[in-house]
Amino acid sequence: MPHFIMEYSANLDDDLDIPALFEKLNDTAIATGVFPIGGIRTRAVRCEFFRVGEGDPDNTFVHLTAKVGSGRSPEVLKAASDTIFETFSASLKPIFDRRWMSVGFEMIELHPERNYRMNNIHKKLADKA
């Protein structure tokens, strides 16, 4: 973990460089030292149908959710959240400066007893080291 899920309005297709943004987000998550590399997942959901604010078709939105495993202190999660949002918002700033845009981010800690995973990528990364 984290799993980054980015939802965005379809009218941003020509403005967003999703692969570059995801590279920055993943690099930032790794640099925090808080998250294991093999647990990071990043995906985008294009929202064809959306309404932002008063409904002006030029309004846009991007919302990033980070789902993280439990067990880290609130201070550690806050610092990681601040760092990730800084990268996220800085990456979107050129678009934000020329388009009507709502940018959001939230980090959600998953419940330790109702979160199930199966992942062998950690082993692959350890074997490469």
mmCIF file with all atom_site columns, C-alpha atoms in Angstrom, residues 1-4 35-42 67 117 119 121-122 125:
data_model
loop_
_atom_site.group_PDB
_atom_site.id
_atom_site.type_symbol
_atom_site.label_atom_id
_atom_site.label_alt_id
_atom_site.label_comp_id
_atom_site.label_asym_id
_atom_site.label_entity_id
_atom_site.label_seq_id
_atom_site.pdbx_PDB_ins_code
_atom_site.Cartn_x
_atom_site.Cartn_y
_atom_site.Cartn_z
_atom_site.occupancy
_atom_site.B_iso_or_equiv
_atom_site.pdbx_formal_charge
_atom_site.auth_seq_id
_atom_site.auth_comp_id
_atom_site.auth_asym_id
_atom_site.auth_atom_id
_atom_site.pdbx_PDB_model_num
ATOM 1  C CA . MET A 1 1   ? 0.000  0.000   0.000  1.00 0.00 ? 1   MET A CA 1
ATOM 2  C CA . PRO A 1 2   ? -0.817 2.753   -0.823 1.00 0.00 ? 2   PRO A CA 1
ATOM 3  C CA . HIS A 1 3   ? -3.250 2.257   -3.620 1.00 0.00 ? 3   HIS A CA 1
ATOM 4  C CA . PHE A 1 4   ? -3.720 5.564   -5.441 1.00 0.00 ? 4   PHE A CA 1
ATOM 5  C CA . PHE A 1 35  ? 5.334  2.592   2.024  1.00 0.00 ? 35  PHE A CA 1
ATOM 6  C CA . PRO A 1 36  ? 6.808  -0.629  0.625  1.00 0.00 ? 36  PRO A CA 1
ATOM 7  C CA . ILE A 1 37  ? 7.583  -0.287  -3.084 1.00 0.00 ? 37  ILE A CA 1
ATOM 8  C CA . GLY A 1 38  ? 5.872  -3.567  -3.962 1.00 0.00 ? 38  GLY A CA 1
ATOM 9  C CA . GLY A 1 39  ? 2.611  -2.385  -2.427 1.00 0.00 ? 39  GLY A CA 1
ATOM 10 C CA . ILE A 1 40  ? 2.168  0.788   -4.454 1.00 0.00 ? 40  ILE A CA 1
ATOM 11 C CA . ARG A 1 41  ? -0.617 0.725   -7.060 1.00 0.00 ? 41  ARG A CA 1
ATOM 12 C CA . THR A 1 42  ? -1.720 3.712   -9.095 1.00 0.00 ? 42  THR A CA 1
ATOM 13 C CA . LYS A 1 67  ? -5.839 3.784   0.517  1.00 0.00 ? 67  LYS A CA 1
ATOM 14 C CA . ARG A 1 117 ? -4.475 -8.873  0.187  1.00 0.00 ? 117 ARG A CA 1
ATOM 15 C CA . ASN A 1 119 ? 0.845  -10.025 -3.251 1.00 0.00 ? 119 ASN A CA 1
ATOM 16 C CA . ILE A 1 121 ? 5.638  -8.582  -5.860 1.00 0.00 ? 121 ILE A CA 1
ATOM 17 C CA . HIS A 1 122 ? 7.488  -7.943  -2.573 1.00 0.00 ? 122 HIS A CA 1
ATOM 18 C CA . LEU A 1 125 ? 11.673 -7.029  -5.606 1.00 0.00 ? 125 LEU A CA 1
#
